[in-house]
PDB file of C-alpha atoms in Angstrom:
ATOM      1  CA  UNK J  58      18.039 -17.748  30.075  1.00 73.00           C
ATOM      2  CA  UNK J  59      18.022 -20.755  27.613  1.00 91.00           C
ATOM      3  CA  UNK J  60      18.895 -21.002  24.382  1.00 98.00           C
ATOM      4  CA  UNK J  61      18.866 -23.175  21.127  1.00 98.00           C
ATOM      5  CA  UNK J  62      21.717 -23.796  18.764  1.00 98.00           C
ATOM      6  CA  UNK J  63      20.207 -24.099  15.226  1.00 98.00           C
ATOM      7  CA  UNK J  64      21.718 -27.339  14.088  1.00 98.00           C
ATOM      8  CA  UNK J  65      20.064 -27.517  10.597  1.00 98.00           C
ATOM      9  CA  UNK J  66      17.758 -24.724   9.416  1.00 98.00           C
ATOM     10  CA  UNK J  67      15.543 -26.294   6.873  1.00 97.00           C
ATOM     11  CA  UNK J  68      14.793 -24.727   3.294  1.00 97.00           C
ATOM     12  CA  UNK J  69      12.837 -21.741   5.718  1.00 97.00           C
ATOM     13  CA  UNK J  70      12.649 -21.421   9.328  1.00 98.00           C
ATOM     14  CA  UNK J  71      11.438 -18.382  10.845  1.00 98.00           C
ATOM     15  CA  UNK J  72      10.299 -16.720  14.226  1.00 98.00           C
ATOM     16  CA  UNK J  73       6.668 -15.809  13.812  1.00 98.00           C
ATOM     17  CA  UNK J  74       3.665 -14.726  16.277  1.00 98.00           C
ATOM     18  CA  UNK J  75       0.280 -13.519  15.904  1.00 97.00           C
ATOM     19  CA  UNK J  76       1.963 -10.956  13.666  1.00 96.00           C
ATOM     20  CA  UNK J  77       2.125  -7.156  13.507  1.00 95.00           C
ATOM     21  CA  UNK J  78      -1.515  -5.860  13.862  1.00 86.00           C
ATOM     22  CA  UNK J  79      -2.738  -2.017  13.378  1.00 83.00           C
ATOM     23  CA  UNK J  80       0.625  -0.753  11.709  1.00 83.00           C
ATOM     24  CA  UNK J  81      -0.607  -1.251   8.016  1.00 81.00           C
ATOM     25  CA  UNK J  82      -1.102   2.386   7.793  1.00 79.00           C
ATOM     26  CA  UNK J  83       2.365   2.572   8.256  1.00 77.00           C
ATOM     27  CA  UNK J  84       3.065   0.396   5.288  1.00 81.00           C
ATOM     28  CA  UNK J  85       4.076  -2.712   7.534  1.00 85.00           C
ATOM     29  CA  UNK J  86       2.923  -6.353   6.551  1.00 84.00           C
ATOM     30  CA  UNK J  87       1.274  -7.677   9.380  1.00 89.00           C
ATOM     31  CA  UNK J  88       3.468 -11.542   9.204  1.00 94.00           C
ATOM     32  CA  UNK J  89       3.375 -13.615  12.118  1.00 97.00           C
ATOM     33  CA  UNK J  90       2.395 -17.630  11.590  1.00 98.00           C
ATOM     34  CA  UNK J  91       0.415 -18.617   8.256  1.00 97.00           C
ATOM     35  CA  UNK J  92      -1.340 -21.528  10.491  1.00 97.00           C
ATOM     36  CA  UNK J  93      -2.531 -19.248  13.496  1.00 96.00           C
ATOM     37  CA  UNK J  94      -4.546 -22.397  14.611  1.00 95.00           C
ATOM     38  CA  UNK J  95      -1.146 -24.713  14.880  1.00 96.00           C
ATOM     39  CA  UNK J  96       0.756 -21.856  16.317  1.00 97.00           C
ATOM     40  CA  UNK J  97      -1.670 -21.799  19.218  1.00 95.00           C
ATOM     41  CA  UNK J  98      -1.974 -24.880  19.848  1.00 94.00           C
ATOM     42  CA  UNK J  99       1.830 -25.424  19.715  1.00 96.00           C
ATOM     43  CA  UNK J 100       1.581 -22.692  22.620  1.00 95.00           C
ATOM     44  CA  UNK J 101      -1.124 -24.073  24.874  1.00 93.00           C
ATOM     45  CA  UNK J 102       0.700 -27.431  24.743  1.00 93.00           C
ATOM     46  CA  UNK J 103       3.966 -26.140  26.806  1.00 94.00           C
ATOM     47  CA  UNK J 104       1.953 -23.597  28.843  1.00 93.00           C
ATOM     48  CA  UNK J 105       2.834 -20.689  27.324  1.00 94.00           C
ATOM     49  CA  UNK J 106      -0.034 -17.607  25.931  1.00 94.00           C
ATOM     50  CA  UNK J 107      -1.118 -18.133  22.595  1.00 94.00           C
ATOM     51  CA  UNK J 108       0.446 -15.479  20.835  1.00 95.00           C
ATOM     52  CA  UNK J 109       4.148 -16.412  21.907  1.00 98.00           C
ATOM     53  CA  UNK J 110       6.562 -16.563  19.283  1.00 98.00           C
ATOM     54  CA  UNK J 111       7.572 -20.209  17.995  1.00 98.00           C
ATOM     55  CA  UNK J 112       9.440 -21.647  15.177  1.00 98.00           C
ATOM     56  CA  UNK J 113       7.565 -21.729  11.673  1.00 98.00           C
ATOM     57  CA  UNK J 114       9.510 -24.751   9.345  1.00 98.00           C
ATOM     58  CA  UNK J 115       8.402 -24.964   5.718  1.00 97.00           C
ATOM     59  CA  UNK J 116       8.624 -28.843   4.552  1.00 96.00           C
ATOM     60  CA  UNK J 117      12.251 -29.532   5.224  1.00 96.00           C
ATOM     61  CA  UNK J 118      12.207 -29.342   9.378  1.00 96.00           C
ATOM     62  CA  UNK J 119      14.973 -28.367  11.321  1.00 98.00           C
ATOM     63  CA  UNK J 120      17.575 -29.263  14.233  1.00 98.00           C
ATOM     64  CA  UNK J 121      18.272 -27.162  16.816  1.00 98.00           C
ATOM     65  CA  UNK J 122      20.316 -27.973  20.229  1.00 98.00           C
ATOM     66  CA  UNK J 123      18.991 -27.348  23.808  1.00 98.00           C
ATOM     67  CA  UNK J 124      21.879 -25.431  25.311  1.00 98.00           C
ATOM     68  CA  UNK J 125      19.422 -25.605  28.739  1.00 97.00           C
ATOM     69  CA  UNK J 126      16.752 -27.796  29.363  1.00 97.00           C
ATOM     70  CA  UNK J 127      13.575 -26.989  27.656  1.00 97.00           C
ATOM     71  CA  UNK J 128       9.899 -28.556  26.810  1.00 96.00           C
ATOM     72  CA  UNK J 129       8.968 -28.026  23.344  1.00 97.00           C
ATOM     73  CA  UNK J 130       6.192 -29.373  21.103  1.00 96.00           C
ATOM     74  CA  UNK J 131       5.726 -29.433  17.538  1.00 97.00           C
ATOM     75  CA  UNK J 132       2.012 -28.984  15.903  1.00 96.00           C
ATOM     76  CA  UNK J 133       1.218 -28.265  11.733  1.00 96.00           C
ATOM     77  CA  UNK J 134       2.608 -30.800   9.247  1.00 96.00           C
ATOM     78  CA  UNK J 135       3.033 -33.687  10.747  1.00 96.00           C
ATOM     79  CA  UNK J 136       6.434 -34.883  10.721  1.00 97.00           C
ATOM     80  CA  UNK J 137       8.829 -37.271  12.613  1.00 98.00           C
ATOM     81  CA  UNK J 138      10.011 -36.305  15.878  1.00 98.00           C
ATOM     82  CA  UNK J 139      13.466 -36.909  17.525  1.00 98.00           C
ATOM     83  CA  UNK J 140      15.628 -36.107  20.449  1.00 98.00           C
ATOM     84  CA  UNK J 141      19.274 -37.296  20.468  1.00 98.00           C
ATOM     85  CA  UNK J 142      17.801 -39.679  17.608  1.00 97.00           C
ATOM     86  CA  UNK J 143      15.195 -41.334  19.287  1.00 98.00           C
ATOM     87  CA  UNK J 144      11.212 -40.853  18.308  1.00 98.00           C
ATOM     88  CA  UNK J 145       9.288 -38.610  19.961  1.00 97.00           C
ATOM     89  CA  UNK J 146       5.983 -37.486  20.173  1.00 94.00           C
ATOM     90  CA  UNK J 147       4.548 -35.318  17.896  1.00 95.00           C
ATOM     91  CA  UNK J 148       1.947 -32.842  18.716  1.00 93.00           C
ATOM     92  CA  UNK J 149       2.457 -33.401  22.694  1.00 92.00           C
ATOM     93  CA  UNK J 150       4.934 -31.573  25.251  1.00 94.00           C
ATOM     94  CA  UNK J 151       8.463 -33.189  25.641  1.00 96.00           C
ATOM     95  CA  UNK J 152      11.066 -32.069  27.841  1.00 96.00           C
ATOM     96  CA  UNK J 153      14.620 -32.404  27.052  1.00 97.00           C
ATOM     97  CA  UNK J 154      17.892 -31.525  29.106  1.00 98.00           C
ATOM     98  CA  UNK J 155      20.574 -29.627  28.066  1.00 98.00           C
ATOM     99  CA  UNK J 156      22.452 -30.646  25.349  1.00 98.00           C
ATOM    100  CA  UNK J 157      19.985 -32.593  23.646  1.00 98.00           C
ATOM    101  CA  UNK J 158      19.473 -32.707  19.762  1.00 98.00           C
ATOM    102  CA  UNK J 159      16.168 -31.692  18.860  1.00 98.00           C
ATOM    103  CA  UNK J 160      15.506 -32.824  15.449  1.00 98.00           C
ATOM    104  CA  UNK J 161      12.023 -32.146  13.085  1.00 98.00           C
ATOM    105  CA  UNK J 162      12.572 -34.287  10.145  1.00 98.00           C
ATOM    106  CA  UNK J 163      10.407 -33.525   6.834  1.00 98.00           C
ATOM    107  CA  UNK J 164       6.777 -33.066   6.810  1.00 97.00           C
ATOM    108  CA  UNK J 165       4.766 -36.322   5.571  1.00 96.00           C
ATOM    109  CA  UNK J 166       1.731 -34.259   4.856  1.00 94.00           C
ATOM    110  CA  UNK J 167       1.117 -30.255   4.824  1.00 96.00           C
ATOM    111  CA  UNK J 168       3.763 -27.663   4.642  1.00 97.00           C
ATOM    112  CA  UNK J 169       4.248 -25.466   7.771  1.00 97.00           C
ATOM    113  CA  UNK J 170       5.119 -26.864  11.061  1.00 98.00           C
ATOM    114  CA  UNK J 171       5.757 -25.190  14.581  1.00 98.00           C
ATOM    115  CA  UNK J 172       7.855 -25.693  17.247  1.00 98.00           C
ATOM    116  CA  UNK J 173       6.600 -23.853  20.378  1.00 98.00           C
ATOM    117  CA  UNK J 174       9.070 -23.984  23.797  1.00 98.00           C
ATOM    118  CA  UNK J 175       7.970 -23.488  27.160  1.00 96.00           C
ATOM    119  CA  UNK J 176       8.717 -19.775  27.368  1.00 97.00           C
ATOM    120  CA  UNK J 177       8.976 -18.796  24.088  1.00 98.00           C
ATOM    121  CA  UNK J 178      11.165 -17.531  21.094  1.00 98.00           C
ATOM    122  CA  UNK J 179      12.311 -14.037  22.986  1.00 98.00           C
ATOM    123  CA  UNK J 180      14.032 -12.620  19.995  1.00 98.00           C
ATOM    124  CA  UNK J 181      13.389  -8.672  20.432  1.00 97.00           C
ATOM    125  CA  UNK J 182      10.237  -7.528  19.410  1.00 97.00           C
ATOM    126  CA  UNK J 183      10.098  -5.287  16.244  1.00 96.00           C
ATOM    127  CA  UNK J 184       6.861  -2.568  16.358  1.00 94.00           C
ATOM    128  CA  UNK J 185       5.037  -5.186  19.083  1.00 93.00           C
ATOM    129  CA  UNK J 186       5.951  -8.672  17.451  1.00 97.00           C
ATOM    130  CA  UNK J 187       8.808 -11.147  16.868  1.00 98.00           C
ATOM    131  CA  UNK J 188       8.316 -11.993  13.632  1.00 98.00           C
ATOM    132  CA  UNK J 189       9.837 -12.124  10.798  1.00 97.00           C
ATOM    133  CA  UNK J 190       8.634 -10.642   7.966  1.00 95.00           C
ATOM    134  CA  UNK J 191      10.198 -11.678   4.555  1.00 91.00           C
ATOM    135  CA  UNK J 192       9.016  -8.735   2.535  1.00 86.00           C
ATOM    136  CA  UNK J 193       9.730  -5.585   4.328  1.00 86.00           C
ATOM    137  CA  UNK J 194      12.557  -7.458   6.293  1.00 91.00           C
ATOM    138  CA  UNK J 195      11.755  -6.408   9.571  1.00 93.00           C
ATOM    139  CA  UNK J 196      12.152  -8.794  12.871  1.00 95.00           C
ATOM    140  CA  UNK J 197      14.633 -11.991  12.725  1.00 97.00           C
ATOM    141  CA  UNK J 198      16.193 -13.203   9.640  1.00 97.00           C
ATOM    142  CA  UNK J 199      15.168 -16.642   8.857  1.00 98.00           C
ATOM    143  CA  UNK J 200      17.300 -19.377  10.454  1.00 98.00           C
ATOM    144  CA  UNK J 201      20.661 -19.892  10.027  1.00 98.00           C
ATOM    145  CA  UNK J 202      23.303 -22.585  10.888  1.00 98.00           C
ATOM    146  CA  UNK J 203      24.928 -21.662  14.123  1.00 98.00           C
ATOM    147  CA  UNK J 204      22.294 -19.140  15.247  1.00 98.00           C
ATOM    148  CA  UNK J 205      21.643 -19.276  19.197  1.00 98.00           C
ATOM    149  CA  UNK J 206      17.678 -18.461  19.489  1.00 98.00           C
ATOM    150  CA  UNK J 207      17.044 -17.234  23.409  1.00 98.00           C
ATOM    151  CA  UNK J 208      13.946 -18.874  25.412  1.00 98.00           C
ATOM    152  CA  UNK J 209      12.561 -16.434  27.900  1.00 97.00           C
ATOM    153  CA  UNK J 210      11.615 -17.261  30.989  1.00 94.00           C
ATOM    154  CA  UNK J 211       9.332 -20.686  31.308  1.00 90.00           C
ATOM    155  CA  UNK J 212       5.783 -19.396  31.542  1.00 88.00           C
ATOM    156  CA  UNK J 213       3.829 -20.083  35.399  1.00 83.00           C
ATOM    157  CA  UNK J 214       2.719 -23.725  35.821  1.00 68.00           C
ATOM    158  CA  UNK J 215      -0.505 -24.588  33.381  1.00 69.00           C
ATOM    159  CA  UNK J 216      -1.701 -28.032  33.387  1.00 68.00           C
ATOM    160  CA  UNK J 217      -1.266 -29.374  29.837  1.00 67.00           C
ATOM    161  CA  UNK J 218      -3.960 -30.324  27.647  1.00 71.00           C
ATOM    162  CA  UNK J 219      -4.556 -34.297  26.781  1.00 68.00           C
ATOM    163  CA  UNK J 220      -5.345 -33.569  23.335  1.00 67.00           C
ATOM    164  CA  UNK J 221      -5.145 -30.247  21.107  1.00 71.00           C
ATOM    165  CA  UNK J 222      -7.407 -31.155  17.961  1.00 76.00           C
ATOM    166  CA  UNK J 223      -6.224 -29.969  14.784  1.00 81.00           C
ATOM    167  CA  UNK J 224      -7.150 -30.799  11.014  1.00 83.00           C
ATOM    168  CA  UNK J 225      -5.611 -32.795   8.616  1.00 85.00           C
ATOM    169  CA  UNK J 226      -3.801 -30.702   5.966  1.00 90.00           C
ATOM    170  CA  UNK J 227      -6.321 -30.809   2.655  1.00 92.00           C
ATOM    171  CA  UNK J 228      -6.690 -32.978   0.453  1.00 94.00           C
ATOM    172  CA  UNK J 229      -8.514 -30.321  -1.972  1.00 96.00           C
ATOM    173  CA  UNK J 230      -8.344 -26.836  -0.502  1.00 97.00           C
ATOM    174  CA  UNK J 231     -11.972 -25.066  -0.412  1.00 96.00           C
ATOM    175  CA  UNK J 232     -11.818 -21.445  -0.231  1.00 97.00           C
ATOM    176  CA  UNK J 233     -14.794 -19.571   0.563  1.00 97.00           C
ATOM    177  CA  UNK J 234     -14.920 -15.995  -1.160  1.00 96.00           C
ATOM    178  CA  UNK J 235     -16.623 -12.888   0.086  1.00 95.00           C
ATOM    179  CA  UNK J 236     -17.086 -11.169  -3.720  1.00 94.00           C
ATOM    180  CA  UNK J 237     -15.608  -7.769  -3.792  1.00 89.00           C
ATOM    181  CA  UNK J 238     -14.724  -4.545  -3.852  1.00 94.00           C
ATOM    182  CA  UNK J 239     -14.337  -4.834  -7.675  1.00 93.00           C
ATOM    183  CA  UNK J 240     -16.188  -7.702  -8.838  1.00 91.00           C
ATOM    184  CA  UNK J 241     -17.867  -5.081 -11.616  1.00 91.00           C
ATOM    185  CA  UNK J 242     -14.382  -5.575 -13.588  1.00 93.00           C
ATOM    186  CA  UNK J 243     -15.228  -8.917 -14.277  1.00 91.00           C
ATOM    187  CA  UNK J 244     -17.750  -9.999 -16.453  1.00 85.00           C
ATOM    188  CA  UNK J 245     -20.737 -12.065 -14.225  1.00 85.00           C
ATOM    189  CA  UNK J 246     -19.922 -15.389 -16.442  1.00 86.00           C
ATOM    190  CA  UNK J 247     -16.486 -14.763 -15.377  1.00 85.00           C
ATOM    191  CA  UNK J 248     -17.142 -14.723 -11.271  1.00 86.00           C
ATOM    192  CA  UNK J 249     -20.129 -17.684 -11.801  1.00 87.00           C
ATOM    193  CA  UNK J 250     -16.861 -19.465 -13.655  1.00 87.00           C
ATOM    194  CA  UNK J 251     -14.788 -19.160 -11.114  1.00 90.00           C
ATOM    195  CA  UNK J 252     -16.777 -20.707  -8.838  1.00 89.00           C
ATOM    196  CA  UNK J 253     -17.688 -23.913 -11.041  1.00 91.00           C
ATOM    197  CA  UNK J 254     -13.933 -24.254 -12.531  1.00 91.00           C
ATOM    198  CA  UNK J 255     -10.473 -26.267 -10.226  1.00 89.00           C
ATOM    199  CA  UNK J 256      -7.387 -24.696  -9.838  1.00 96.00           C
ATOM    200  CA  UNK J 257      -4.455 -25.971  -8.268  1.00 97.00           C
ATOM    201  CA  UNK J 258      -1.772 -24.722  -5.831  1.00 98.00           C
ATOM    202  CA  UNK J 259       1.067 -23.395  -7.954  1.00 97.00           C
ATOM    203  CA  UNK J 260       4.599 -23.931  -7.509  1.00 94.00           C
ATOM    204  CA  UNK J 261       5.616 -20.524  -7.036  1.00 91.00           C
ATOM    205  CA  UNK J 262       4.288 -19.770  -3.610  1.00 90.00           C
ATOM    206  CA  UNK J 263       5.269 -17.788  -0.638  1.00 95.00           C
ATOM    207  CA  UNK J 264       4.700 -16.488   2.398  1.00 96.00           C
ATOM    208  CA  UNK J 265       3.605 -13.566   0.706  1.00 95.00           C
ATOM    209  CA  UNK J 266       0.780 -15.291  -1.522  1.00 97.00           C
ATOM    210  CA  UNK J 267      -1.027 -18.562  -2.606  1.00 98.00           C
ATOM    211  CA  UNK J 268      -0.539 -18.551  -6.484  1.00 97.00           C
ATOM    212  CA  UNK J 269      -2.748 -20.704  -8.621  1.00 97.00           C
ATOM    213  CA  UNK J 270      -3.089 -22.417 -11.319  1.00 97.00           C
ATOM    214  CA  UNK J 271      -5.654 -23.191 -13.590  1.00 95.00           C
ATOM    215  CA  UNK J 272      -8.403 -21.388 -15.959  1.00 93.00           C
ATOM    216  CA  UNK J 273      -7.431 -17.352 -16.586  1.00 93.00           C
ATOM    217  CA  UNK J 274     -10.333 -15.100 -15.118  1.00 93.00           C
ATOM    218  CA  UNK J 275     -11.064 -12.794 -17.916  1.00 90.00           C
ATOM    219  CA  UNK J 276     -11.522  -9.087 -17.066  1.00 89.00           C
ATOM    220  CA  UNK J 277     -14.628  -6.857 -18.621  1.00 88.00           C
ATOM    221  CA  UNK J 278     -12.203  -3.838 -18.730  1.00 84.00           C
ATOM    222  CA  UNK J 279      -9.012  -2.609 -19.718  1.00 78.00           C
ATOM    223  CA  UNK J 280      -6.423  -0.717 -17.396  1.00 77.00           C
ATOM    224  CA  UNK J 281      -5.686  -0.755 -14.046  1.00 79.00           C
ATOM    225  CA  UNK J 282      -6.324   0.652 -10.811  1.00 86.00           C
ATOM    226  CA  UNK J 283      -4.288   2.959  -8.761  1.00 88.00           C
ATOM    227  CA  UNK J 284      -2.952   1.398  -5.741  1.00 87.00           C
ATOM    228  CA  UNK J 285      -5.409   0.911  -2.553  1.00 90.00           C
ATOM    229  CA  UNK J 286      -4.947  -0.564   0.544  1.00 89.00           C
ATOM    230  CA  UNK J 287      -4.621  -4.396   0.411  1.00 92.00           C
ATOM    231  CA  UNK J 288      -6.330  -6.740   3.394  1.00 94.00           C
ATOM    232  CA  UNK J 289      -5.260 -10.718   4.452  1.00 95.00           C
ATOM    233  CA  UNK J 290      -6.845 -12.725   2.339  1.00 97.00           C
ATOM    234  CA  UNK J 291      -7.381 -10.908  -0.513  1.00 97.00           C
ATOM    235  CA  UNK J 292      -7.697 -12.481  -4.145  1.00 97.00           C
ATOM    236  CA  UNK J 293      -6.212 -10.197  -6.525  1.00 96.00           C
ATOM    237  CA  UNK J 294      -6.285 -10.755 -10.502  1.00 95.00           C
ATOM    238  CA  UNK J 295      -3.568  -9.937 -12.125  1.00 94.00           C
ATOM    239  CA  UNK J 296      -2.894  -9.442 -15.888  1.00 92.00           C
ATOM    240  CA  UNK J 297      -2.541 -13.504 -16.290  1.00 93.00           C
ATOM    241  CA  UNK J 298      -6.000 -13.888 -15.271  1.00 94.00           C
ATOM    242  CA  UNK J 299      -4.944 -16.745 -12.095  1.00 96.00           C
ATOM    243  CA  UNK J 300      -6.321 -15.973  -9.012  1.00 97.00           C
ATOM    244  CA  UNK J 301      -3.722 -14.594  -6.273  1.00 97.00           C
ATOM    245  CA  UNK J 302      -4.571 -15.109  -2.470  1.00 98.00           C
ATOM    246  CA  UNK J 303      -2.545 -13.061  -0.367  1.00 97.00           C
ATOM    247  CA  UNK J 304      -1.032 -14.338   3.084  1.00 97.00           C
ATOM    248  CA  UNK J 305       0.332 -12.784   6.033  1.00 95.00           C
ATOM    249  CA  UNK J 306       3.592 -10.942   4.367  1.00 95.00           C
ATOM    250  CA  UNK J 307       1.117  -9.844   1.953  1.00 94.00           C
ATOM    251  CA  UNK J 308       1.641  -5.850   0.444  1.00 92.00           C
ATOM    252  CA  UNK J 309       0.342  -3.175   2.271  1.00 90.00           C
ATOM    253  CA  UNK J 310      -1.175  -1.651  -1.102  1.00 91.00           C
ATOM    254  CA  UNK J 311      -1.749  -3.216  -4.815  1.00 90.00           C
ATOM    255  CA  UNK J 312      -2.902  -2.574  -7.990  1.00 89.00           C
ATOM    256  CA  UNK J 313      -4.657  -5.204 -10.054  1.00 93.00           C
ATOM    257  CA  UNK J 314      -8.433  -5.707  -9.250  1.00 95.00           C
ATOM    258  CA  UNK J 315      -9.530  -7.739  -6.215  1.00 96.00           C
ATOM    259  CA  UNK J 316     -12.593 -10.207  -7.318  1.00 95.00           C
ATOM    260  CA  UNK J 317     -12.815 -10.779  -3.445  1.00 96.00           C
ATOM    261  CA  UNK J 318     -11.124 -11.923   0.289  1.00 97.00           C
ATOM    262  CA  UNK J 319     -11.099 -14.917   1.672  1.00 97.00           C
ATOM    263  CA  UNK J 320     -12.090 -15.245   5.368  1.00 96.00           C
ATOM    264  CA  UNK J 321      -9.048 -15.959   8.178  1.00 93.00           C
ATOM    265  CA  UNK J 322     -10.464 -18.755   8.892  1.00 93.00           C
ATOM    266  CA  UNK J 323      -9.559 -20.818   5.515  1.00 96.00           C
ATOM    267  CA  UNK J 324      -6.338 -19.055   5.673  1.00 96.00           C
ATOM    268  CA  UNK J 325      -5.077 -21.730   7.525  1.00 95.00           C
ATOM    269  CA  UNK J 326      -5.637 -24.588   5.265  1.00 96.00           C
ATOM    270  CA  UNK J 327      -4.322 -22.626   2.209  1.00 97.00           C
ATOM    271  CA  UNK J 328      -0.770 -22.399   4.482  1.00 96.00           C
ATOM    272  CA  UNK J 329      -0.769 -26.672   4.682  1.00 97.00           C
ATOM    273  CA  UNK J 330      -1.570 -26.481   0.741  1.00 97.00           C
ATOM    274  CA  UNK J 331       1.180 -28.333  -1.053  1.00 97.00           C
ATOM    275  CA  UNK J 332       1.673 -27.354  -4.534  1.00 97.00           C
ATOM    276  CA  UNK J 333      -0.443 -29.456  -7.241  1.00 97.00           C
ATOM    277  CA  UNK J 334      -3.359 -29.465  -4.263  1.00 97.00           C
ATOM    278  CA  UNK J 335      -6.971 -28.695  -5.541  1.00 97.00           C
ATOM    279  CA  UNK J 336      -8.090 -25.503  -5.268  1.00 97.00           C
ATOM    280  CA  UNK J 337     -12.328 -24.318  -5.562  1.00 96.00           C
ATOM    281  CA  UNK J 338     -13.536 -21.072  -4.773  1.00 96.00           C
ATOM    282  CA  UNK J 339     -17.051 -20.932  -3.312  1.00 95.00           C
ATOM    283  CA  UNK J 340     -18.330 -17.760  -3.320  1.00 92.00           C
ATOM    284  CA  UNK J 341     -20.571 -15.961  -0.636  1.00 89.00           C
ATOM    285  CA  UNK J 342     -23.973 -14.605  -0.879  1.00 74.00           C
ATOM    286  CA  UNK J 343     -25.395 -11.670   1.317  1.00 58.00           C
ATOM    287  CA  UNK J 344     -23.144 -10.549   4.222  1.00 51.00           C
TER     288      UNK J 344
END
């Protein structure tokens, strides 16, 4: 079995799949990769199944060393690309032999990037995934200098795709907004404001949530709610009034009011949001 030397870690670099699915019950975040789209296609470029656990960078890149040969590729943010210090491709399979210096420098546009190699991340699984999970702390710590990350087995021979399409990160980040389960806390000028005003992506972001910044959404009632179950994408309003979007290491439960839950499917942009990015809400009608 392979292995890779982690060289430079990056501000945050952590193992992440498709996440932990069905254990919320259990008060486990489901985590896994912000970008789902990039992770896959990270995957599908070196052969391996889409749900295979890669490398998620935030901004800063990383450096690891092949201690075996390896093919990797690198999808998300778009960043510079180089092996023993010369380019290489980005968003394409490249195959390196042992010893080489894999190095993703920062990301020119967007904030997560993925590194995917042929065989995948095989870390030990923690209640069916490798990933890590920065609020309950369960699966891999995020990367260190001097960690040795194995690579499992290289996957059966797949021919490799010419081209795996992705978007740019955004420019302004639309969110589309399925309204509810307590829109009534809200005053109706409030939700038909929310729609017409602009946030912007706040500083203070995580892996746990998308904060924003921007006009406070005022409530039509005092107090608060006892906790509930919490779902992906959820917009919570807390006592400051600025929408919250949660992401995947997002609380099993919460408190404050939810005004309503973004679909998966935008989830992905809001994870290549950099802060100070545009931010408008357009709400949902009917089902």
């Amino acid at each position: 079995m392979s292995e890779l030397l982690v060289v430079r870690p990056g501000p945050l670099t952590t193992v992440q799949d498709l996440g932990r699915r069905g254990v919320a019950h259990l008060g486990v975040p489901r985590a896994g990769a912000l970008d789902e789209p990039a992770l896959r296609a990270a995957n599908r470029l070196v052969g391996n199944d889409p749900g295979t656990a890669a490398l998620e960078s935030t901004l800063g890149g990383v450096a690891l060393r092949a201690l075996g040969p390896v093919v990797f590729a690198t999808t998300g943010a778009p960043a510079p690309v180089r092996v023993d210090g010369r380019a290489a491709a980005w968003g394409a399979p490249v195959a390196v032999p042992a010893g080489a210096l894999i190095d993703i420098g920062a990301a020119t546009h967007g904030v997560r990037g993925y590194l995917a190699v042929a065989g995948g991340i095989a870390v030990p699984p923690v209640l069916g995934s490798r990933s890590a999970d920065l609020l309950s702390g369960l699966g891999p710590a995020p990367l260190s200098v001097g960690d040795r990350l194995p690579v499992g087995p290289p996957p059966s021979y797949r021919p490799a795709p010419d081209l795996v399409p992705l978007p740019a990160p955004p420019v302004e980040l639309v969110l589309r907004l399925r309204l509810g389960p307590h829109t009534d806390w809200f005053d109706p000028w409030s939700v038909a404001r929310l729609a017409r005003e602009h946030y912007r992506v706040a500083q203070a972001g995580n892996r746990i949530a998308l904060r924003t910044e921007g006009p406070a959404v005022a409530r039509a009632r005092g107090g608060e709610l006892p906790s509930e179950g919490m779902v992906l994408g959820a917009v919570q309003i807390p006592p400051d009034g600025l929408p919250v979007v949660f992401l995947a290491d997002h609380p099993t439960t919460g408190g404050y009011p939810v005004i309503g839950v973004v679909p998966p499917a935008d989830l992905a942009f809001a994870a290549q949001a950099r802060p100070g990015t545009p931010v408008r809400f357009v709400p949902l009608r009917g089902r």
